[in-house]
XYZ file of C-alpha atoms in Angstrom:
726
model
C 12.955 -15.142 27.805
C 16.176 -17.033 27.365
C 17.538 -17.306 23.842
C 19.481 -20.360 22.719
C 22.773 -19.466 20.960
C 23.799 -21.472 17.932
C 26.337 -20.937 15.174
C 25.427 -21.728 11.583
C 28.190 -23.168 9.379
C 28.876 -21.247 6.203
C 28.283 -24.416 4.188
C 24.580 -23.834 4.718
C 24.689 -20.537 2.868
C 23.517 -20.512 -0.739
C 25.833 -18.992 -3.309
C 23.487 -16.050 -3.794
C 24.128 -14.877 -0.236
C 27.694 -13.795 -1.049
C 27.829 -10.025 -0.949
C 29.411 -7.797 -3.570
C 32.316 -7.152 -1.248
C 33.189 -10.837 -1.405
C 32.367 -11.881 2.143
C 29.625 -14.288 3.143
C 26.986 -12.780 5.457
C 26.108 -14.929 8.423
C 23.159 -15.088 10.761
C 23.755 -13.773 14.249
C 22.098 -15.671 17.090
C 21.553 -13.558 20.183
C 19.704 -13.386 23.450
C 16.310 -11.760 23.169
C 16.110 -8.544 25.189
C 13.053 -7.554 27.154
C 10.579 -5.508 25.146
C 10.310 -1.931 26.233
C 7.151 0.025 26.867
C 5.669 2.304 24.268
C 6.400 5.852 25.367
C 4.837 8.900 23.765
C 6.744 10.419 20.862
C 6.267 14.088 20.054
C 6.731 14.888 16.377
C 9.427 17.483 15.744
C 10.446 17.816 19.381
C 13.714 19.718 19.673
C 14.310 20.043 15.931
C 13.172 23.630 15.440
C 15.123 24.754 18.503
C 18.270 23.172 17.082
C 17.752 24.967 13.820
C 17.255 28.330 15.494
C 20.540 27.930 17.245
C 22.229 26.958 14.025
C 21.210 30.041 12.089
C 22.347 32.564 14.737
C 24.859 34.822 12.970
C 28.518 34.895 13.995
C 29.808 37.784 16.065
C 30.759 39.781 12.998
C 27.240 39.511 11.596
C 27.620 42.472 9.280
C 29.998 40.505 7.094
C 28.102 37.260 6.690
C 24.913 35.912 5.169
C 23.918 32.307 5.939
C 22.989 29.990 3.041
C 20.462 27.256 4.042
C 20.476 23.960 2.228
C 16.744 24.360 1.656
C 17.523 26.803 -1.154
C 19.489 24.190 -3.073
C 18.008 21.730 -5.535
C 16.583 18.622 -3.864
C 16.245 15.072 -5.071
C 13.500 13.260 -3.132
C 14.580 9.677 -3.802
C 17.594 7.659 -2.895
C 18.991 4.761 -4.887
C 17.291 2.234 -2.617
C 13.894 3.777 -3.336
C 13.285 5.125 0.144
C 11.995 8.679 -0.189
C 14.168 11.034 1.763
C 15.311 14.561 0.917
C 18.915 14.711 -0.280
C 20.813 17.814 -1.288
C 21.925 17.642 -4.879
C 25.162 19.519 -4.275
C 26.639 17.464 -1.430
C 25.415 14.670 0.857
C 23.791 15.348 4.170
C 24.876 13.472 7.241
C 23.120 10.179 7.841
C 22.061 11.590 11.183
C 18.551 13.027 10.738
C 19.168 15.625 13.465
C 22.247 17.129 11.790
C 21.864 20.847 11.165
C 20.787 21.105 7.523
C 23.731 23.091 6.175
C 26.764 22.121 4.168
C 29.728 23.975 2.716
C 29.528 25.201 -0.834
C 32.115 27.320 -2.677
C 30.274 30.153 -4.369
C 33.080 32.237 -5.890
C 36.474 33.652 -5.013
C 35.040 35.888 -2.302
C 33.259 33.006 -0.530
C 34.381 32.197 2.974
C 33.338 28.647 3.879
C 31.614 27.821 7.155
C 33.093 25.538 9.784
C 31.554 22.638 11.672
C 30.402 25.184 14.275
C 28.364 27.360 11.938
C 26.767 27.764 8.541
C 28.601 28.564 5.330
C 29.116 32.315 4.955
C 29.730 34.740 2.159
C 32.631 37.065 2.946
C 33.065 40.702 1.899
C 36.467 41.382 0.323
C 38.288 44.714 0.865
C 37.475 47.455 -1.594
C 40.290 47.989 -4.146
C 40.648 51.386 -5.925
C 42.933 51.554 -8.935
C 44.451 55.064 -9.609
C 46.696 56.748 -12.211
C 50.467 56.725 -11.930
C 50.613 60.554 -11.518
C 49.258 61.734 -8.126
C 46.387 64.272 -8.253
C 46.619 67.704 -6.481
C 46.336 67.657 -2.675
C 42.990 69.486 -2.637
C 41.536 66.900 -4.977
C 42.958 64.120 -2.846
C 41.358 65.677 0.252
C 37.956 66.030 -1.415
C 38.126 62.485 -2.773
C 39.091 61.185 0.657
C 36.179 62.979 2.296
C 33.793 61.623 -0.319
C 35.154 58.123 0.177
C 34.829 58.411 3.946
C 31.253 59.683 3.576
C 30.416 56.798 1.250
C 31.892 54.323 3.710
C 29.862 55.853 6.551
C 26.654 55.721 4.501
C 27.307 52.123 3.442
C 28.091 51.158 7.033
C 24.858 52.747 8.268
C 22.850 50.945 5.573
C 24.517 47.653 6.394
C 23.880 48.216 10.096
C 20.162 48.493 9.321
C 19.762 45.988 6.482
C 21.944 43.132 7.692
C 19.994 42.500 10.948
C 16.746 42.604 8.954
C 18.163 40.152 6.434
C 19.365 37.877 9.219
C 15.934 37.898 10.870
C 14.176 37.202 7.560
C 16.678 34.510 6.659
C 16.262 32.884 10.059
C 12.487 32.871 9.672
C 12.782 31.443 6.148
C 15.176 28.791 7.385
C 12.772 27.769 10.161
C 9.938 27.478 7.629
C 12.112 25.435 5.290
C 13.188 23.164 8.124
C 9.576 22.630 9.149
C 8.803 21.745 5.527
C 11.763 19.374 5.402
C 10.671 17.625 8.602
C 7.116 17.345 7.260
C 8.327 15.801 4.002
C 10.540 13.284 5.783
C 7.712 12.185 8.061
C 5.179 12.116 5.227
C 7.487 9.947 3.138
C 8.929 7.549 5.689
C 5.740 5.465 5.684
C 4.907 6.031 2.025
C 5.098 2.859 -0.036
C 7.674 2.337 -2.782
C 6.254 -0.543 -4.846
C 2.505 -0.323 -4.160
C 0.304 1.966 -6.246
C -0.977 5.152 -4.666
C -1.676 8.713 -5.847
C 0.944 11.360 -5.143
C -1.293 12.948 -2.485
C -4.760 13.009 -0.910
C -7.344 10.317 -0.215
C -7.883 7.116 -2.224
C -10.254 4.205 -1.643
C -11.977 1.526 -3.771
C -10.410 0.221 -7.000
C -12.870 0.749 -9.865
C -13.216 -0.636 -13.385
C -9.861 -2.425 -13.806
C -9.353 -3.785 -17.318
C -6.849 -4.518 -20.069
C -7.296 -2.468 -23.244
C -5.048 -2.120 -26.309
C -1.807 -2.881 -24.504
C -2.534 -1.046 -21.240
C -3.843 -2.113 -17.861
C -6.287 0.519 -16.607
C -6.994 1.166 -12.946
C -9.633 3.652 -11.843
C -10.115 4.422 -8.179
C -12.106 6.505 -5.730
C -10.196 9.746 -5.195
C -10.589 13.024 -3.300
C -8.590 15.678 -5.177
C -8.981 18.173 -2.338
C -7.630 16.431 0.747
C -6.500 13.340 2.639
C -9.967 12.460 3.976
C -13.014 10.941 2.293
C -15.149 13.392 0.296
C -15.510 15.110 -3.103
C -15.157 11.674 -4.701
C -14.248 11.348 -8.385
C -12.625 8.574 -10.452
C -8.844 8.783 -10.530
C -7.183 6.998 -13.439
C -3.796 5.347 -14.003
C -2.385 3.011 -16.667
C 0.396 0.431 -16.767
C 1.949 -1.957 -19.262
C 3.151 -4.414 -16.593
C 0.917 -4.018 -13.482
C 4.022 -2.732 -11.663
C 4.912 0.741 -12.965
C 2.107 3.250 -13.430
C 1.336 6.531 -15.144
C -1.233 8.900 -13.669
C -3.764 10.278 -16.137
C -6.337 13.030 -15.812
C -9.332 11.968 -13.669
C -11.801 9.991 -15.755
C -15.152 10.918 -14.196
C -16.271 13.924 -12.147
C -19.669 14.768 -10.709
C -21.284 17.309 -13.032
C -24.816 15.984 -13.646
C -27.849 15.934 -11.391
C -27.533 12.158 -10.990
C -23.867 12.234 -9.807
C -23.281 15.807 -8.622
C -22.558 14.704 -5.034
C -20.078 11.979 -5.953
C -18.890 9.421 -8.515
C -18.941 6.174 -6.571
C -17.672 2.686 -7.335
C -18.322 0.609 -10.426
C -16.881 -1.761 -13.006
C -15.773 -2.021 -16.629
C -17.086 -4.404 -19.293
C -15.445 -5.153 -22.637
C -18.185 -5.421 -25.280
C -18.063 -8.015 -28.117
C -16.613 -5.420 -30.514
C -13.708 -4.874 -28.102
C -14.794 -1.451 -26.846
C -15.033 -0.732 -23.111
C -17.916 0.707 -21.137
C -18.046 1.548 -17.430
C -21.011 1.368 -15.081
C -20.847 3.401 -11.887
C -22.952 4.651 -9.002
C -23.808 8.344 -8.923
C -24.845 10.143 -5.747
C -27.570 12.469 -6.943
C -28.577 15.979 -5.917
C -31.336 14.354 -3.838
C -28.794 12.062 -2.071
C -30.134 9.047 -3.957
C -27.826 6.351 -5.346
C -28.343 5.718 -9.076
C -26.516 3.593 -11.661
C -25.099 5.317 -14.729
C -22.903 4.533 -17.720
C -19.927 6.173 -19.480
C -18.131 5.394 -22.742
C -14.751 6.455 -24.126
C -14.776 9.598 -26.237
C -12.164 8.048 -28.515
C -11.989 4.251 -28.677
C -8.779 4.446 -30.714
C -6.954 6.079 -27.799
C -5.391 3.205 -25.834
C -5.047 5.458 -22.786
C -8.815 6.200 -22.746
C -8.139 9.711 -21.493
C -11.645 11.090 -22.032
C -15.024 9.623 -21.105
C -18.548 10.650 -22.091
C -21.574 9.985 -19.915
C -24.423 8.204 -21.676
C -27.270 10.565 -22.694
C -29.873 8.147 -21.296
C -28.381 8.212 -17.775
C -29.360 7.066 -15.250
C -29.722 3.553 -16.640
C -30.818 1.728 -13.470
C -32.721 2.937 -10.427
C -33.523 1.279 -7.133
C -36.455 -1.175 -7.368
C -39.533 -0.830 -5.200
C -39.091 -2.123 -1.663
C -35.374 -1.307 -1.420
C -33.567 1.608 0.157
C -32.412 4.259 -2.344
C -29.382 5.175 -0.232
C -28.238 1.530 0.015
C -28.008 0.690 -3.686
C -24.566 0.838 -5.281
C -21.456 -0.551 -6.999
C -22.508 -2.387 -10.207
C -20.415 -5.396 -11.276
C -18.844 -6.243 -14.606
C -21.646 -7.438 -16.893
C -21.854 -10.934 -18.393
C -23.972 -12.670 -21.001
C -26.164 -15.646 -20.138
C -27.000 -18.583 -22.421
C -29.950 -16.568 -23.776
C -27.623 -13.794 -25.002
C -29.020 -11.296 -22.497
C -26.649 -9.085 -20.518
C -26.676 -9.304 -16.726
C -25.048 -7.415 -13.849
C -25.389 -7.164 -10.076
C -25.864 -4.151 -7.803
C -25.235 -4.301 -4.053
C -28.136 -3.664 -1.676
C -29.774 -4.855 1.531
C -33.262 -5.858 2.587
C -35.366 -6.728 5.600
C -35.965 -4.899 8.833
C -32.990 -2.663 9.680
C -31.349 -3.725 6.420
C -29.716 -6.844 7.861
C -30.190 -9.056 4.786
C -27.259 -8.634 2.422
C -28.444 -8.762 -1.169
C -27.137 -8.843 -4.753
C -29.812 -7.469 -7.106
C -29.849 -8.790 -10.700
C -30.414 -6.460 -13.655
C -30.787 -7.499 -17.323
C -30.414 -5.727 -20.659
C -30.884 -6.751 -24.291
C -28.815 -3.894 -25.732
C -26.588 -2.704 -22.873
C -28.558 0.557 -22.942
C -31.705 -0.096 -20.931
C -31.447 -2.122 -17.732
C -34.330 -3.675 -15.815
C -34.443 -5.174 -12.344
C -35.203 -8.906 -12.448
C -34.746 -10.480 -9.007
C -32.253 -11.175 -6.241
C -29.417 -13.410 -7.387
C -28.527 -14.216 -3.765
C -29.073 -13.010 -0.182
C -27.700 -13.940 3.245
C -29.449 -12.952 6.454
C -27.443 -11.085 9.080
C -24.710 -9.823 6.769
C -25.924 -6.234 6.268
C -25.300 -4.016 3.264
C -23.370 -5.684 0.424
C -20.996 -3.203 -1.172
C -18.800 -3.756 -4.227
C -20.152 -7.177 -5.283
C -18.144 -9.233 -7.768
C -19.294 -12.320 -9.682
C -17.031 -14.382 -11.918
C -16.181 -17.974 -13.013
C -13.100 -19.994 -11.981
C -11.860 -23.130 -13.711
C -12.365 -26.541 -12.114
C -9.249 -27.852 -13.825
C -6.994 -26.395 -11.145
C -5.079 -24.425 -13.764
C -3.898 -20.956 -12.899
C -5.590 -19.687 -16.047
C -8.696 -17.617 -15.486
C -12.041 -17.756 -17.224
C -13.670 -14.945 -19.185
C -16.545 -13.380 -17.250
C -19.337 -14.765 -19.464
C -18.198 -18.415 -19.215
C -20.630 -20.796 -17.473
C -21.342 -24.535 -17.337
C -19.889 -27.727 -15.837
C -16.212 -26.775 -16.376
C -16.331 -23.874 -13.932
C -17.522 -22.818 -10.517
C -18.591 -19.261 -9.771
C -17.386 -16.897 -7.084
C -19.725 -14.443 -5.388
C -17.705 -11.876 -3.480
C -19.183 -9.095 -1.345
C -17.786 -6.312 0.810
C -19.702 -6.371 4.093
C -20.241 -2.744 5.061
C -20.993 -3.608 8.697
C -17.739 -5.521 9.226
C -15.487 -3.841 6.633
C -14.147 -7.137 5.257
C -14.333 -8.844 1.859
C -16.031 -12.246 1.950
C -16.473 -14.743 -0.850
C -18.287 -17.969 -1.534
C -17.613 -20.549 -4.261
C -20.663 -22.243 -5.736
C -22.775 -23.008 -8.782
C -24.418 -20.412 -10.980
C -27.779 -21.835 -12.016
C -28.395 -20.125 -15.340
C -31.928 -21.489 -15.709
C -33.308 -19.322 -12.917
C -30.338 -16.979 -12.271
C -29.541 -18.102 -8.744
C -26.343 -18.935 -6.894
C -25.889 -22.084 -4.765
C -22.822 -22.082 -2.454
C -20.770 -25.272 -2.195
C -21.141 -25.067 1.582
C -23.882 -23.177 3.403
C -21.394 -22.635 6.231
C -19.135 -20.792 3.798
C -21.767 -18.556 2.252
C -21.079 -14.933 1.298
C -20.590 -12.776 4.376
C -20.156 -15.573 6.907
C -17.436 -17.803 5.530
C -14.181 -17.238 3.726
C -12.379 -13.921 3.393
C -10.071 -12.797 0.604
C -7.762 -11.340 3.226
C -7.743 -11.546 7.031
C -6.270 -8.083 7.568
C -6.647 -4.610 6.043
C -8.302 -5.298 2.674
C -11.676 -4.068 1.402
C -13.837 -3.082 -1.598
C -11.837 -5.283 -3.966
C -12.450 -5.636 -7.663
C -11.282 -8.311 -10.105
C -11.059 -8.433 -13.904
C -10.233 -10.997 -16.564
C -6.877 -10.217 -18.169
C -7.418 -11.424 -21.733
C -3.783 -10.641 -22.566
C -2.476 -13.412 -20.254
C -5.725 -15.363 -19.669
C -5.780 -14.848 -15.911
C -7.975 -13.189 -13.309
C -6.413 -10.249 -11.459
C -7.600 -8.833 -8.137
C -7.020 -5.387 -6.592
C -8.051 -4.349 -3.085
C -8.127 -1.129 -1.090
C -5.711 -1.130 1.874
C -6.712 1.605 4.285
C -4.720 3.150 7.120
C -4.381 2.081 10.762
C -3.554 5.529 12.130
C -5.736 8.564 12.793
C -7.427 10.962 10.410
C -5.289 13.775 11.836
C -2.159 11.773 10.961
C -3.414 11.358 7.395
C -4.072 15.068 7.081
C -0.615 15.806 8.484
C 1.181 13.566 6.006
C -1.062 14.630 3.122
C -2.161 11.202 1.851
C -4.196 8.179 2.881
C -4.494 4.579 1.655
C -2.689 2.400 -0.865
C -3.704 -0.263 -3.360
C -2.804 -3.880 -2.710
C -0.289 -5.657 -4.894
C -2.278 -7.011 -7.859
C -2.989 -10.691 -7.187
C -3.691 -13.563 -9.519
C -6.709 -15.617 -8.400
C -7.655 -19.218 -9.129
C -9.608 -22.106 -7.565
C -8.098 -24.625 -5.166
C -9.572 -27.658 -6.911
C -8.720 -29.945 -3.983
C -11.540 -28.366 -2.017
C -13.596 -26.552 -4.718
C -14.582 -24.163 -1.941
C -11.402 -22.068 -1.565
C -9.523 -19.587 -3.726
C -5.767 -19.176 -4.007
C -4.265 -15.687 -4.396
C -0.656 -14.836 -5.199
C 1.244 -11.717 -6.327
C 1.390 -11.330 -10.097
C 4.578 -12.705 -11.625
C 5.630 -9.259 -12.891
C 6.462 -8.210 -9.330
C 9.699 -10.193 -9.433
C 11.053 -7.656 -11.933
C 11.684 -5.438 -8.897
C 14.010 -7.948 -7.227
C 17.423 -6.573 -6.334
C 20.238 -8.331 -4.516
C 19.363 -11.219 -2.238
C 20.647 -13.470 0.511
C 19.686 -17.093 1.026
C 20.060 -19.625 3.845
C 19.359 -23.356 4.044
C 18.452 -25.632 6.976
C 18.689 -23.196 9.882
C 17.676 -25.019 13.067
C 15.775 -22.865 15.543
C 16.109 -24.326 19.010
C 13.542 -23.635 21.700
C 13.571 -19.926 22.521
C 16.060 -19.021 19.790
C 15.964 -16.271 17.236
C 18.312 -15.725 14.300
C 19.113 -12.381 12.746
C 19.335 -12.582 8.962
C 22.628 -10.894 8.226
C 23.614 -9.318 4.928
C 20.296 -7.629 4.173
C 17.999 -5.137 5.875
C 15.548 -2.370 5.101
C 11.863 -1.789 4.552
C 11.514 -2.789 0.869
C 11.713 -6.581 0.868
C 10.335 -9.755 -0.679
C 10.797 -12.612 1.817
C 10.224 -16.315 1.165
C 10.586 -18.750 4.073
C 9.755 -22.440 4.311
C 9.702 -24.334 7.613
C 9.914 -28.101 7.884
C 6.618 -29.617 8.920
C 6.543 -29.789 12.733
C 7.001 -33.148 14.407
C 3.375 -34.130 14.876
C 1.039 -36.903 13.931
C -0.303 -36.334 10.426
C -3.275 -38.484 11.352
C -4.239 -35.874 13.928
C -4.097 -32.990 11.401
C -7.650 -31.905 10.677
C -9.020 -29.451 8.085
C -9.824 -26.252 9.966
C -13.220 -24.710 10.312
C -12.630 -21.624 8.198
C -15.466 -19.452 9.416
C -13.917 -16.061 8.913
C -13.662 -14.758 12.456
C -12.492 -17.915 14.264
C -8.803 -17.548 13.497
C -8.938 -13.801 14.058
C -10.150 -14.341 17.612
C -7.404 -16.888 18.282
C -4.688 -14.504 17.048
C -6.100 -11.666 19.159
C -5.773 -13.825 22.301
C -2.224 -14.973 21.575
C 1.204 -13.446 21.124
C 4.374 -14.232 19.199
C 6.111 -14.351 22.603
C 3.959 -17.244 23.815
C 5.365 -20.667 24.631
C 2.434 -23.028 24.353
C 3.522 -26.028 22.278
C 4.462 -26.231 18.609
C 4.988 -22.552 17.965
C 4.740 -19.698 17.786
C 7.560 -19.711 15.205
C 8.060 -17.508 12.195
C 9.595 -14.205 11.093
C 10.101 -10.778 12.627
C 10.153 -7.978 10.015
C 10.739 -4.248 10.486
C 12.516 -5.125 13.726
C 15.048 -3.072 15.640
C 18.029 -4.841 17.191
C 16.638 -4.289 20.690
C 13.164 -5.516 19.621
C 11.634 -2.240 20.728
C 9.775 -2.397 17.415
C 8.911 -5.482 15.378
C 6.088 -7.008 13.354
C 5.719 -10.764 13.850
C 4.282 -13.235 11.316
C 4.072 -16.697 12.814
C 2.573 -20.192 12.815
C 1.116 -22.010 15.785
C -0.204 -25.575 15.919
C -3.356 -25.806 18.028
C -5.053 -28.893 19.394
C -8.733 -28.852 20.218
C -10.314 -31.661 22.238
C -11.877 -34.124 19.819
C -10.960 -31.980 16.801
C -7.303 -32.863 16.215
C -4.537 -30.450 15.217
C -5.080 -27.227 13.290
C -2.534 -24.704 12.086
C -3.021 -21.035 12.849
C -1.164 -18.172 11.142
C -1.055 -14.669 12.632
C 0.307 -11.214 11.835
C 0.942 -9.495 15.163
C 1.277 -5.680 15.097
C 1.208 -5.175 18.877
C 4.891 -4.108 18.944
C 5.136 -2.683 15.429
C 5.650 0.937 16.542
C 6.335 3.047 19.606
C 4.098 5.785 18.169
C 0.779 6.356 19.955
C -2.781 6.250 18.571
C -2.345 3.320 16.202
C -4.500 0.255 15.566
C -2.100 -2.553 16.509
C -4.537 -5.471 16.551
C -3.366 -8.944 15.582
C -4.796 -10.398 12.372
C -4.925 -14.018 11.245
C -6.721 -17.196 10.291
C -6.391 -20.946 10.159
C -4.743 -22.257 7.006
C -5.468 -25.422 5.044
C -2.589 -27.913 5.192
C -2.793 -31.184 3.269
C -1.287 -34.553 4.160
C 1.281 -34.318 1.396
C 2.480 -30.807 2.307
C 6.140 -31.038 3.297
C 6.585 -27.448 4.428
C 4.821 -24.494 5.999
C 5.541 -21.496 3.788
C 5.377 -17.713 4.009
C 5.883 -15.064 1.361
C 6.036 -11.626 2.971
C 6.075 -8.343 1.029
C 7.392 -5.501 3.197
C 6.923 -1.981 1.848
C 7.508 0.670 4.539
C 4.036 0.781 6.137
C 2.416 -2.277 4.569
C 3.114 -5.981 5.138
C 1.310 -8.461 2.849
C 1.668 -12.139 3.814
C 0.791 -15.074 1.546
C 0.606 -18.404 3.403
C 0.948 -21.884 1.861
C 1.237 -20.502 -1.636
C -1.709 -18.129 -1.178
C -4.299 -20.319 0.556
C -4.508 -17.649 3.269
C -3.571 -13.954 2.925
C -3.079 -11.314 5.636
C -2.411 -7.600 5.026
C -1.214 -5.315 7.827
C -0.437 -1.602 8.165
C 2.444 -0.648 10.474
C 4.201 2.665 11.178
C 7.596 2.087 12.819
C 9.469 5.092 14.189
C 12.860 3.420 14.634
C 12.809 0.322 12.390
C 13.564 2.350 9.270
C 16.085 1.845 6.473
C 19.242 0.135 7.751
C 17.755 -0.109 11.254
C 14.969 -2.402 9.982
C 16.088 -6.027 10.348
C 14.716 -9.546 9.781
C 14.819 -12.367 12.347
C 13.734 -16.000 12.311
C 12.400 -17.062 15.701
C 10.987 -20.003 17.614
C 9.154 -19.399 20.867
C 7.609 -22.877 20.984
C 8.570 -25.946 23.002
C 10.171 -27.977 20.188
C 12.923 -27.227 17.636
C 11.899 -26.035 14.166
C 13.997 -25.956 10.975
C 13.830 -23.123 8.458
C 14.636 -25.253 5.437
C 15.023 -22.349 3.007
C 15.055 -18.585 3.501
C 15.509 -16.192 0.568
C 15.181 -12.427 0.880
C 15.371 -9.833 -1.899
C 15.698 -6.087 -1.672
C 12.898 -4.567 -3.743
C 13.486 -1.674 -6.118
C 10.989 1.178 -6.281
C 8.392 1.380 -9.011
C 8.005 4.339 -11.342
C 4.786 6.333 -11.000
C 4.857 9.226 -13.443
C 2.530 12.179 -13.317
C -0.261 13.142 -15.687
C 0.749 14.655 -19.012
C -1.495 15.704 -21.876
C 1.087 14.542 -24.422
């Protein structure tokens, strides 16, 4: 496809785009090359052979011992936050295939290696100091014979030991190189500012809450491997929702009612300020049962120890429901009668096709009794991880405490549809008189309408942050590669960026989600451009910044179209997804596709495209589609590279189409129109790494588009410290 070349005057650069060196970076407009095919890539191919050649001893092998860099102290992080082994003593070459040796002066007898071989330790000549007066000749002869014998013995020993040492050293070096390669490949896709454990499998967020100055996040965790199984509750705390400290696991299966697994649940803050968690236990009979745990020491703000309630289990499956489809209790709330309530996910009907939220009540938070179904939707299957909470009708970003009800709020019923592996929500009215939920629109009911996220996002959990009066949402972001790949790299899954959630009061049917404000504390240097015109077929490389830890904000001028023809989209969850799957960022079908390439190589062999497209349906007017296209995100095989997306609401008074894109190595989270639509993708580039990962603005539509403002920040890495008992 032809690319239109255009220069951009420096007057359009914002002051913040001036680099530390004093020059002004400038976009580079180029001709788009043809995309290449995705060939197979064999991990580690050629690297071990190179190493074996490198450790071969020099011709005078009896005098040298090679010193591999693997025996030196390593630092696993660089200043830009990208994990990558670096020798502490001296820098490695930027070329990953460079033989992993470097020169190091050991002492005065050290002979340094050259570029053609490893560093070597030389053997200096033996020096014998004697008296000034010469000894008798016979003594000299005997001493000489003894010295010669000693030399012969030493030579024989060296002749035997040195080859053995060389062989052992070579084997050790190969093992260390294999370890080094493994660590590099395990870390290159590991995130730098998203929460994840240091190793092994993680899934659902559990029981998030704010308590005595700390945000607590529990999560499903397998301490024994990078696949699902052996599930316990991992536990981490934070003071800012950005940096985290791992604590000892909070709950492990050790009772008959949870011996096979500690499954998902929620936390509730009681009126006296103390927390309690409700969770699902998988019993010794493979039955799912609800249980309760309380902190061993309420004065400990870290809540490091938890005690299971002696009356456990506190809630069992009611008659007529399946005992192995009964899980994930919500945060509890109080109704107008002062009685506690919570929901448990279930299903009903023939083949379990009716998704159901079962309502339980308690007078004392100790004994819980099944009451009725709060809500059900036919055809939606098992409802996992339900969530139920109020949102303010005022349009304010402030959240509402979980027990608030009445005419000033609407309620959100969110469910995780096990059959489709997506999180759906519905906004409606909580009728306290008979404990039922009425959706604002039957077409947007739970499980068939709106989704929190149109990509990789599941089993989410929200909580009311009483410290800042807001509602915060976490979601599980799973992988898009194979189980074998997860085992190889030693970890699987990350947590989404914590999002603030509030109601779009212009519709009263939609939620808005946006990254918590604390995330901007990670901003590093930035570049900024104004009013970049993208002609038909053009793309613009954003100069002055690159990498795979980025926060990108782009606004495009509203396309030249009739506002009268702009119609609110039908937001049934799968409609936009199907449109994105049938399209491509390379298309040329009208207004768009136009948007941003991230994690892109200069030759476009790898890129992830986030783009808008204006669609016109006969008799339905214009609708705006947004897609995240992973089809060219990596040359590696065996990846899920499907395109994700949805339609987005655009109002008559909107002046711009906006994207905020968080790029963190293998995850790309996109917030559209200030968070009206969100898309999360997992990508695993092989070449678009570090300085080879670039950003482009592009327009493959049939009409010019203007990027009115583009600002990109490098993101610093967060601190995740390990568990300590102190």
